Coordinates of C-alpha atoms in Angstrom, one line a residue:
M1 CA 100.7 -126.6 -244.6
I2 CA 98.2 -125.0 -242.3
F3 CA 97.7 -128.2 -240.3
S4 CA 101.4 -128.1 -239.3
N5 CA 101.3 -124.5 -238.1
P6 CA 102.2 -124.2 -234.3
L7 CA 100.4 -120.8 -234.2
L8 CA 97.0 -122.4 -234.5
F9 CA 96.5 -122.2 -230.7
F10 CA 97.5 -118.6 -230.5
P11 CA 94.1 -117.0 -231.1
L12 CA 92.7 -119.1 -228.2
F13 CA 95.5 -117.8 -226.0
L14 CA 94.7 -114.2 -227.0
T15 CA 91.0 -114.9 -226.2
L16 CA 91.7 -116.0 -222.7
F17 CA 94.7 -113.8 -221.7
P18 CA 92.6 -110.9 -220.3
F19 CA 90.7 -113.2 -218.0
T20 CA 93.5 -115.4 -216.8
L21 CA 96.1 -112.9 -215.4
G22 CA 97.2 -114.2 -212.1
V23 CA 95.2 -117.4 -212.5
T24 CA 96.9 -120.8 -212.5
L25 CA 95.6 -123.2 -215.1
P26 CA 94.2 -126.3 -213.2
L27 CA 95.4 -129.6 -214.6
V28 CA 92.0 -131.3 -214.4
A29 CA 92.6 -134.8 -215.4
P30 CA 90.1 -136.4 -217.8
R31 CA 89.1 -140.0 -217.5
V32 CA 91.7 -141.6 -219.6
L33 CA 90.6 -144.0 -222.3
T34 CA 92.9 -146.8 -223.2
L35 CA 93.2 -147.2 -227.0
L36 CA 93.9 -150.7 -228.4
D37 CA 96.0 -150.8 -231.6
S38 CA 92.8 -151.2 -233.6
D39 CA 91.5 -148.0 -232.0
K40 CA 94.7 -146.2 -232.8
K41 CA 94.6 -147.2 -236.4
L42 CA 91.1 -145.7 -236.6
A43 CA 92.2 -142.6 -234.7
S44 CA 95.2 -142.1 -237.0
D45 CA 93.0 -142.4 -240.0
I46 CA 90.4 -139.9 -238.6
I47 CA 93.2 -137.4 -237.9
Q48 CA 93.9 -137.4 -241.7
F49 CA 90.3 -136.2 -242.2
A50 CA 90.9 -133.5 -239.6
R51 CA 94.0 -132.4 -241.6
T52 CA 91.9 -132.0 -244.7
G53 CA 89.6 -129.5 -242.9
Y54 CA 91.9 -126.7 -244.1
V55 CA 91.8 -127.8 -247.8
D56 CA 89.6 -125.9 -250.2
P57 CA 86.3 -127.6 -251.3
V58 CA 87.3 -128.0 -254.9
T59 CA 90.3 -130.0 -254.0
I60 CA 88.3 -132.1 -251.5
K61 CA 85.8 -133.0 -254.2
L62 CA 88.6 -134.5 -256.2
W63 CA 90.2 -135.9 -253.0
K64 CA 93.6 -134.9 -254.3
C65 CA 95.1 -133.0 -251.3
G66 CA 98.4 -135.0 -251.0
E67 CA 99.4 -137.1 -248.0
P68 CA 96.3 -136.8 -245.8
C69 CA 94.0 -137.7 -248.7
D70 CA 96.3 -140.5 -249.9
R71 CA 96.4 -142.2 -246.5
V72 CA 92.7 -142.8 -246.3
A73 CA 91.7 -143.0 -250.0
P74 CA 89.3 -143.8 -251.6
V75 CA 87.0 -141.2 -250.1
Y76 CA 83.9 -139.8 -251.9
Y77 CA 82.7 -136.3 -251.5
E78 CA 79.0 -135.8 -250.7
A79 CA 78.5 -132.2 -249.5
S80 CA 80.2 -129.2 -248.1
G81 CA 79.6 -125.7 -246.8
G82 CA 81.1 -122.7 -245.2
N83 CA 83.4 -120.0 -246.6
G84 CA 86.6 -120.9 -244.8
N85 CA 86.6 -117.7 -242.8
S86 CA 83.6 -116.3 -240.8
A87 CA 81.8 -119.6 -241.5
P88 CA 84.5 -122.4 -241.3
N89 CA 84.3 -125.1 -243.9
W90 CA 82.6 -128.4 -243.2
F91 CA 82.5 -131.6 -245.4
V92 CA 80.3 -134.6 -245.5
L93 CA 82.2 -137.6 -247.0
Y94 CA 81.8 -141.3 -247.6
W95 CA 84.6 -143.6 -246.5
P96 CA 84.4 -147.1 -248.0
A97 CA 87.1 -148.6 -245.8
Q98 CA 84.7 -148.2 -242.8
N99 CA 81.5 -148.0 -244.7
A100 CA 81.0 -144.8 -242.8
I101 CA 79.9 -141.2 -243.3
V102 CA 82.7 -138.8 -242.1
I103 CA 81.9 -135.2 -241.1
N104 CA 84.8 -132.9 -240.9
H105 CA 85.0 -129.4 -239.4
Q106 CA 87.7 -126.8 -240.1
G107 CA 89.6 -125.4 -237.2
T108 CA 91.1 -122.0 -236.5
S109 CA 93.2 -120.5 -239.3
P110 CA 95.5 -117.7 -238.1
D111 CA 95.3 -116.1 -241.6
K112 CA 91.5 -116.1 -241.5
L113 CA 90.2 -113.4 -239.2
G114 CA 86.7 -114.8 -239.1
T115 CA 87.9 -118.1 -237.5
V116 CA 89.8 -116.1 -234.9
L117 CA 86.8 -114.0 -234.1
I118 CA 84.8 -117.2 -233.4
D119 CA 87.4 -118.1 -230.7
L120 CA 87.1 -114.6 -229.3
K121 CA 83.4 -115.0 -228.6
I122 CA 84.1 -116.6 -225.2
S123 CA 80.9 -115.5 -223.3
P124 CA 78.5 -118.4 -222.6
R125 CA 75.0 -118.7 -224.0
P126 CA 72.1 -121.0 -223.1
L127 CA 71.9 -124.2 -225.0
Q128 CA 68.1 -124.1 -225.0
I129 CA 67.3 -121.2 -227.3
P130 CA 64.1 -121.2 -229.3
P131 CA 63.5 -122.5 -231.9
F132 CA 64.7 -125.6 -230.2
N133 CA 67.1 -127.6 -232.3
D134 CA 67.9 -131.3 -231.9
I135 CA 70.9 -130.7 -229.7
S136 CA 68.9 -128.6 -227.1
R137 CA 66.1 -131.2 -226.6
G138 CA 66.5 -132.9 -223.3
S139 CA 69.5 -130.7 -222.2
P140 CA 69.4 -129.1 -218.8
P141 CA 68.1 -125.5 -218.7
D142 CA 71.2 -124.3 -216.9
A143 CA 73.6 -125.7 -219.6
R144 CA 75.8 -123.0 -221.1
V145 CA 78.2 -123.2 -224.1
H146 CA 80.9 -121.1 -225.7
T147 CA 79.1 -118.6 -227.9
G148 CA 81.6 -118.8 -230.8
F149 CA 81.7 -122.6 -231.0
F150 CA 77.9 -122.9 -230.7
G151 CA 77.4 -120.2 -233.4
D152 CA 79.7 -122.0 -235.8
Y153 CA 77.7 -125.2 -235.1
L154 CA 74.4 -123.5 -235.8
T155 CA 75.6 -122.3 -239.3
S156 CA 75.9 -125.9 -240.5
A157 CA 73.8 -128.1 -238.2
N158 CA 70.6 -128.2 -240.3
Q159 CA 72.4 -128.7 -243.6
I160 CA 74.5 -131.5 -242.2
R161 CA 71.6 -133.2 -240.5
V162 CA 69.5 -133.1 -243.7
Q163 CA 72.4 -134.4 -245.8
V164 CA 73.2 -137.3 -243.4
K165 CA 69.6 -138.4 -243.2
S166 CA 69.4 -138.4 -247.0
I167 CA 72.5 -140.5 -247.3
L168 CA 71.2 -143.0 -244.7
K169 CA 67.9 -143.3 -246.6
D170 CA 69.1 -143.4 -250.2
G171 CA 72.7 -144.6 -249.8
V172 CA 75.8 -143.4 -251.6
T173 CA 76.4 -144.0 -255.3
T174 CA 80.1 -144.4 -255.9
P175 CA 81.8 -143.3 -259.2
S176 CA 81.6 -146.9 -260.4
G177 CA 77.8 -146.8 -260.1
T178 CA 77.5 -149.1 -257.1
K179 CA 75.2 -148.1 -254.2
E180 CA 76.6 -148.4 -250.6
M181 CA 74.5 -148.0 -247.4
P182 CA 76.7 -146.5 -244.6
D183 CA 76.2 -148.0 -241.2
K184 CA 78.0 -145.6 -239.0
I185 CA 79.1 -141.9 -238.6
F186 CA 82.3 -140.3 -237.6
V187 CA 82.5 -136.6 -236.7
T188 CA 85.9 -135.0 -236.4
G189 CA 87.8 -131.7 -236.2
Y190 CA 90.8 -130.1 -234.7
S191 CA 90.9 -127.3 -232.1
L192 CA 88.0 -125.0 -233.0
G193 CA 86.8 -127.7 -235.4
A194 CA 86.9 -130.3 -232.6
A195 CA 84.6 -128.3 -230.4
V196 CA 82.1 -127.9 -233.3
A197 CA 82.4 -131.6 -234.1
V198 CA 81.4 -132.6 -230.5
L199 CA 78.3 -130.4 -230.8
N200 CA 77.5 -131.8 -234.2
A201 CA 78.0 -135.4 -232.9
L202 CA 75.6 -134.6 -230.0
D203 CA 73.0 -133.3 -232.5
L204 CA 73.2 -136.4 -234.7
A205 CA 73.2 -138.8 -231.7
L206 CA 70.0 -137.3 -230.6
S207 CA 68.3 -137.0 -234.0
L208 CA 69.2 -140.4 -235.6
P209 CA 68.1 -143.9 -234.7
E210 CA 70.3 -145.7 -232.1
S211 CA 71.1 -148.4 -234.8
I212 CA 73.4 -145.8 -236.4
P213 CA 76.3 -145.2 -234.1
V214 CA 77.7 -141.7 -234.0
T215 CA 81.3 -141.3 -232.8
A216 CA 83.1 -138.1 -232.2
I217 CA 86.9 -138.5 -232.6
T218 CA 88.4 -135.0 -232.0
I219 CA 91.9 -133.6 -231.7
G220 CA 93.1 -131.0 -229.2
T221 CA 89.5 -130.1 -228.2
P222 CA 89.1 -127.0 -226.0
K223 CA 86.4 -126.8 -223.3
I224 CA 83.0 -126.2 -224.8
G225 CA 80.6 -125.4 -221.9
N226 CA 79.9 -125.4 -218.2
K227 CA 79.5 -128.3 -215.8
A228 CA 75.8 -128.8 -216.6
F229 CA 76.6 -129.1 -220.3
A230 CA 79.6 -131.3 -219.8
D231 CA 77.7 -133.7 -217.5
W232 CA 74.8 -133.9 -220.0
A233 CA 77.1 -134.4 -223.0
D234 CA 79.0 -137.2 -221.2
K235 CA 75.7 -139.0 -220.8
V236 CA 74.7 -138.6 -224.5
L237 CA 78.2 -139.6 -225.8
D238 CA 79.6 -142.4 -223.7
P239 CA 83.4 -142.9 -223.6
K240 CA 83.4 -145.2 -226.7
R241 CA 81.5 -142.6 -228.7
N242 CA 83.5 -139.5 -227.7
I243 CA 87.2 -140.1 -228.3
R244 CA 89.2 -137.0 -227.6
I245 CA 92.9 -137.2 -228.5
V246 CA 94.8 -134.9 -226.1
N247 CA 98.6 -134.3 -226.0
E248 CA 99.5 -134.4 -222.3
K249 CA 101.0 -130.9 -222.1
D250 CA 98.9 -129.2 -224.8
I251 CA 97.4 -126.1 -223.2
V252 CA 94.5 -125.8 -225.6
P253 CA 92.3 -128.6 -224.1
L254 CA 92.6 -126.8 -220.7
L255 CA 91.1 -123.6 -222.1
P256 CA 89.0 -121.8 -221.1
P257 CA 90.5 -122.4 -217.6
E258 CA 88.2 -123.8 -214.9
R259 CA 89.1 -120.9 -212.6
N260 CA 88.3 -118.3 -215.2
R261 CA 87.1 -115.2 -213.2
I262 CA 84.1 -114.7 -215.5
H263 CA 83.1 -118.1 -217.0
K264 CA 83.4 -121.5 -215.4
Y265 CA 84.0 -123.8 -218.4
I266 CA 85.1 -127.4 -217.6
L267 CA 86.3 -130.4 -219.3
M268 CA 84.1 -133.2 -220.6
R269 CA 85.4 -136.1 -218.5
N270 CA 84.6 -139.1 -220.7
G271 CA 86.6 -140.6 -223.5
A272 CA 90.0 -138.9 -223.5
F273 CA 93.1 -140.6 -224.9
V274 CA 96.1 -138.7 -223.5
T275 CA 99.3 -139.0 -225.5
R276 CA 102.2 -138.9 -223.0
G277 CA 104.9 -136.3 -223.2
E278 CA 103.8 -134.2 -226.2
K279 CA 103.2 -130.6 -225.3
S280 CA 102.5 -129.2 -228.8
H281 CA 99.2 -128.3 -230.3
V282 CA 100.6 -129.0 -233.8
L283 CA 98.2 -131.4 -235.7
D284 CA 101.0 -133.4 -237.3
L285 CA 102.4 -134.3 -233.9
Y286 CA 99.0 -135.5 -232.8
F287 CA 99.1 -137.9 -235.8
Q288 CA 102.5 -139.2 -234.8
S289 CA 101.4 -139.6 -231.2
V290 CA 98.6 -142.1 -232.0
L291 CA 100.1 -143.9 -235.0
P292 CA 100.8 -147.5 -233.9
A293 CA 103.9 -149.0 -235.3
T294 CA 102.2 -151.3 -237.8
S295 CA 99.1 -149.2 -238.6
M296 CA 100.4 -147.9 -242.0
Y297 CA 100.7 -151.1 -243.9
E298 CA 98.0 -153.1 -242.1
R299 CA 95.5 -150.4 -242.8
D300 CA 96.4 -150.2 -246.5
L301 CA 96.2 -154.0 -246.8
Q302 CA 92.8 -154.0 -245.3
S303 CA 91.7 -151.3 -247.7
L304 CA 93.1 -153.2 -250.6
I305 CA 91.2 -156.4 -249.6
R306 CA 88.0 -154.5 -249.1
G307 CA 88.4 -152.8 -252.4
L308 CA 89.0 -156.1 -254.2
R309 CA 85.8 -157.5 -252.7
S310 CA 83.7 -154.5 -253.7
D311 CA 81.2 -154.7 -256.6
A312 CA 83.2 -152.2 -258.6
A313 CA 86.4 -154.2 -258.5
K314 CA 84.5 -157.4 -259.4
K315 CA 83.2 -155.8 -262.5
N316 CA 86.6 -154.7 -263.7
E317 CA 89.3 -156.3 -261.6
S318 CA 92.1 -155.8 -264.1
R319 CA 91.5 -152.0 -264.1
F320 CA 91.3 -151.9 -260.3
I321 CA 94.5 -153.9 -259.9
A322 CA 96.3 -151.7 -262.4
E323 CA 95.4 -148.6 -260.4
V324 CA 96.5 -150.2 -257.2
I325 CA 99.9 -151.2 -258.7
D326 CA 100.4 -147.7 -260.0
E327 CA 99.8 -146.5 -256.4
I328 CA 102.2 -149.1 -255.0
R329 CA 104.9 -148.1 -257.5
K330 CA 104.8 -144.5 -256.0
E331 CA 104.7 -145.7 -252.4
I332 CA 107.6 -148.2 -252.7
V333 CA 110.1 -145.5 -253.6
S334 CA 109.2 -143.4 -250.6
K335 CA 111.9 -142.5 -248.1
D336 CA 109.4 -143.3 -245.3
M337 CA 110.1 -147.0 -244.4
D338 CA 106.6 -147.4 -243.1
V339 CA 105.1 -146.4 -246.5
K340 CA 107.6 -148.6 -248.3
A341 CA 106.8 -151.6 -246.1
G342 CA 103.1 -151.0 -246.6
A343 CA 103.6 -151.2 -250.4
V344 CA 105.6 -154.4 -250.0
V345 CA 102.9 -156.1 -247.9
K346 CA 100.3 -155.1 -250.5
L347 CA 102.5 -156.7 -253.2
I348 CA 102.7 -159.9 -251.1
Y349 CA 98.9 -160.1 -251.2
L350 CA 98.7 -159.4 -254.9
D351 CA 101.5 -162.0 -255.6
M352 CA 99.3 -164.6 -253.9
L353 CA 96.6 -163.7 -256.3
G354 CA 99.0 -164.3 -259.2
Y355 CA 100.3 -160.8 -260.0
D356 CA 104.0 -160.5 -260.5
M357 CA 106.1 -158.6 -257.9
S358 CA 109.6 -159.4 -259.2
W359 CA 110.0 -155.8 -260.3
A360 CA 110.1 -154.7 -256.7
S361 CA 112.9 -157.1 -255.5
F362 CA 115.4 -154.4 -254.6
H363 CA 112.8 -152.6 -252.5
V364 CA 112.0 -155.9 -250.7
V365 CA 115.7 -156.1 -249.7
E366 CA 115.4 -152.5 -248.4
V367 CA 112.5 -153.4 -246.1
M368 CA 114.4 -156.6 -245.0
S369 CA 117.1 -154.2 -243.7
S370 CA 114.8 -152.2 -241.5
Q371 CA 115.8 -151.9 -237.9
Y372 CA 112.2 -152.5 -236.8
F373 CA 111.1 -156.1 -236.7
H374 CA 107.4 -155.4 -237.5
L375 CA 108.7 -154.0 -240.9
K376 CA 111.6 -156.4 -241.4
C377 CA 109.4 -159.5 -241.1
G378 CA 107.2 -158.2 -244.0
G379 CA 110.4 -157.9 -246.1
Y380 CA 111.5 -161.4 -245.3
L381 CA 108.0 -162.8 -246.1
A382 CA 108.1 -161.0 -249.4
A383 CA 111.5 -162.4 -250.3
A384 CA 110.5 -166.0 -249.3
Q385 CA 107.4 -165.7 -251.4
S386 CA 108.7 -164.0 -254.5
F387 CA 112.5 -164.6 -254.9
D388 CA 113.8 -167.5 -256.9
Q389 CA 117.3 -168.8 -257.9
E390 CA 117.5 -166.2 -260.7
T391 CA 116.6 -163.1 -258.6
D392 CA 119.4 -160.7 -259.2
V393 CA 119.4 -159.0 -255.8
L394 CA 120.1 -162.2 -253.9
M395 CA 123.7 -161.2 -253.6
L396 CA 122.7 -158.2 -251.6
T397 CA 121.1 -160.4 -248.9
T398 CA 124.2 -162.2 -247.7
N399 CA 125.5 -159.7 -245.1
L400 CA 121.9 -158.9 -244.1
L401 CA 121.2 -162.6 -243.3
K402 CA 124.5 -162.9 -241.5
K403 CA 123.7 -160.0 -239.3
D404 CA 120.2 -161.2 -238.4
M405 CA 121.3 -164.8 -237.9
A406 CA 123.8 -163.5 -235.3
S407 CA 121.2 -161.2 -233.6
A408 CA 120.6 -161.4 -229.9
T409 CA 116.8 -161.2 -230.6
H410 CA 115.4 -164.6 -231.5
P411 CA 112.5 -163.3 -233.7
D412 CA 115.2 -161.7 -236.0
I413 CA 117.0 -165.1 -236.1
S414 CA 113.8 -167.0 -236.8
A415 CA 112.7 -164.6 -239.6
S416 CA 116.1 -164.8 -241.3
L417 CA 116.3 -168.6 -241.1
N418 CA 112.8 -169.0 -242.4
C419 CA 113.6 -166.7 -245.4
L420 CA 116.9 -168.4 -246.1
S421 CA 115.2 -171.8 -246.3
H422 CA 113.2 -170.5 -249.3
I423 CA 115.7 -168.4 -251.1
V424 CA 119.0 -170.3 -250.6
T425 CA 121.2 -170.6 -253.7
P426 CA 124.6 -172.3 -254.1
A427 CA 126.3 -169.0 -253.5
L428 CA 124.3 -168.2 -250.3
A429 CA 124.8 -171.8 -249.1
Q430 CA 128.6 -171.5 -249.5
D431 CA 128.7 -168.1 -247.7
L432 CA 126.4 -169.0 -244.9
S433 CA 126.9 -172.7 -244.2
S434 CA 129.5 -172.0 -241.5
D435 CA 127.1 -169.7 -239.7
L436 CA 124.4 -172.3 -239.9
I437 CA 126.7 -175.0 -238.5
A438 CA 127.6 -172.7 -235.6
M439 CA 123.9 -172.2 -234.9
L440 CA 123.5 -175.9 -234.2
N441 CA 124.9 -175.1 -230.7
H442 CA 122.5 -172.2 -230.1
S443 CA 121.0 -172.1 -226.6
R444 CA 117.4 -172.1 -227.8
P445 CA 116.1 -175.5 -229.0
L446 CA 113.8 -173.7 -231.5
I447 CA 116.7 -172.0 -233.2
R448 CA 118.7 -175.3 -233.3
K449 CA 115.7 -177.0 -234.9
R450 CA 115.4 -174.3 -237.6
A451 CA 119.1 -174.4 -238.2
V452 CA 118.9 -178.1 -238.9
L453 CA 116.1 -177.7 -241.4
V454 CA 117.9 -174.9 -243.2
L455 CA 121.2 -176.8 -243.3
Y456 CA 119.4 -179.6 -245.2
K457 CA 118.4 -177.1 -247.9
A458 CA 121.9 -175.6 -247.9
F459 CA 123.5 -179.0 -248.4
L460 CA 121.3 -179.7 -251.3
R461 CA 122.4 -176.4 -253.0
Y462 CA 126.1 -176.7 -251.9
P463 CA 127.1 -180.4 -251.2
E464 CA 130.7 -179.4 -250.4
A465 CA 129.5 -178.0 -247.1
L466 CA 128.8 -181.6 -245.9
D467 CA 132.5 -182.1 -245.3
R468 CA 132.3 -179.5 -242.5
G469 CA 128.9 -180.1 -241.2
Y470 CA 127.8 -183.7 -241.6
V471 CA 129.1 -185.0 -238.2
R472 CA 127.6 -182.0 -236.3
L473 CA 124.3 -182.3 -238.1
R474 CA 124.1 -186.0 -237.3
E475 CA 124.7 -185.3 -233.6
K476 CA 121.9 -182.8 -233.6
L477 CA 119.5 -185.1 -235.2
E478 CA 119.8 -187.2 -232.0
D479 CA 119.3 -184.2 -229.8
S480 CA 116.3 -184.9 -227.6
D481 CA 115.2 -181.2 -227.7
I482 CA 115.0 -181.3 -231.5

């Protein structure tokens, strides 16, 4: 796919090569923004929108572009423009999960000469050019910006501004007929699209009421203008409203170089999140850099809950649930354990609402076997909640439980013991009672306490184990730490 193409930065290199011979690129460090996991979840979602910038408008209208669309669905198309070449595509979308308008700008495409020519227009131009548009009002007279980036911004600025104001006034009518009133705006793009997105965000921040927060979340953003522009832009978009995802050794965010012999472009200093170690400009690697370990399934669960609470779901809950389960059936067979775990966690929630998840028992065991605790614990919770004495995959859990009960990591031990207390059968009690009895001497009082409680359940299912464990169990009941 185009968003995986490592050659995307090449046109920018060609743009700057004649001006940088013999000039060392300065590693001007931005003010680094620390992203919490909640911020990373949002950033990883927004990167999916940036990935869709290279998709044709017909596909975007249907929101059927594969993985990037699936990760943030549902999303509703509102408007688009551009020709994908001399005028890069832009999209205005409604994202129910955040109740937000999302504006996405296409970046450079090596196979589209028009986008390459935009990068080549490196000479600066004044920001204040009559007729004065919203972005130039209040900007310093000596502010200069990259001619190509600013020209791309101008081709879409008025249309986007009019469309956004219309949505904020009239709301968004979803396919189900409900009307939603967005309360925030995200503007995004990658590389060339990132530069245009920052200009677009500045425009909207200046032209909309302060009650509507405008946030630029951009990926691999090159330098846009001179120091006067950068200082002014940093004041308009504070660090929390201008989140720039930058791979530590990606050269593109350092271009054009500050010591360029002709034009002195500099970095905007505020709001950069630097991913350590990555040196590629490849968009997919940016996604992997910001994705927190748990973001996949937590995000999907939040989207499911929000969807269930929407007016559309309340009117036809059975249809909504049927669509969700169809989606889960596809996700749960994924080779990506994050995706599989996400499907299981959504099933846990649906099971609590009374929807059967017994059909997914084998996949629950797969998630239980994950090497990552944040995924494994979801599998254990699903088993504890949905397995019963007749579940046919229980025989597959014996060795898994043995392994985790003997783990050197006490969260693994606790999760396995908690699960076993719910799913123990005569066969499991017979196979694991010796392990449980041995755990009565564990160094951690909490583990000893859990082992006592699980042994009680095991003895009920397999009384013969009392011959081996009764005396030890009685001793531990008098343990002052328990």
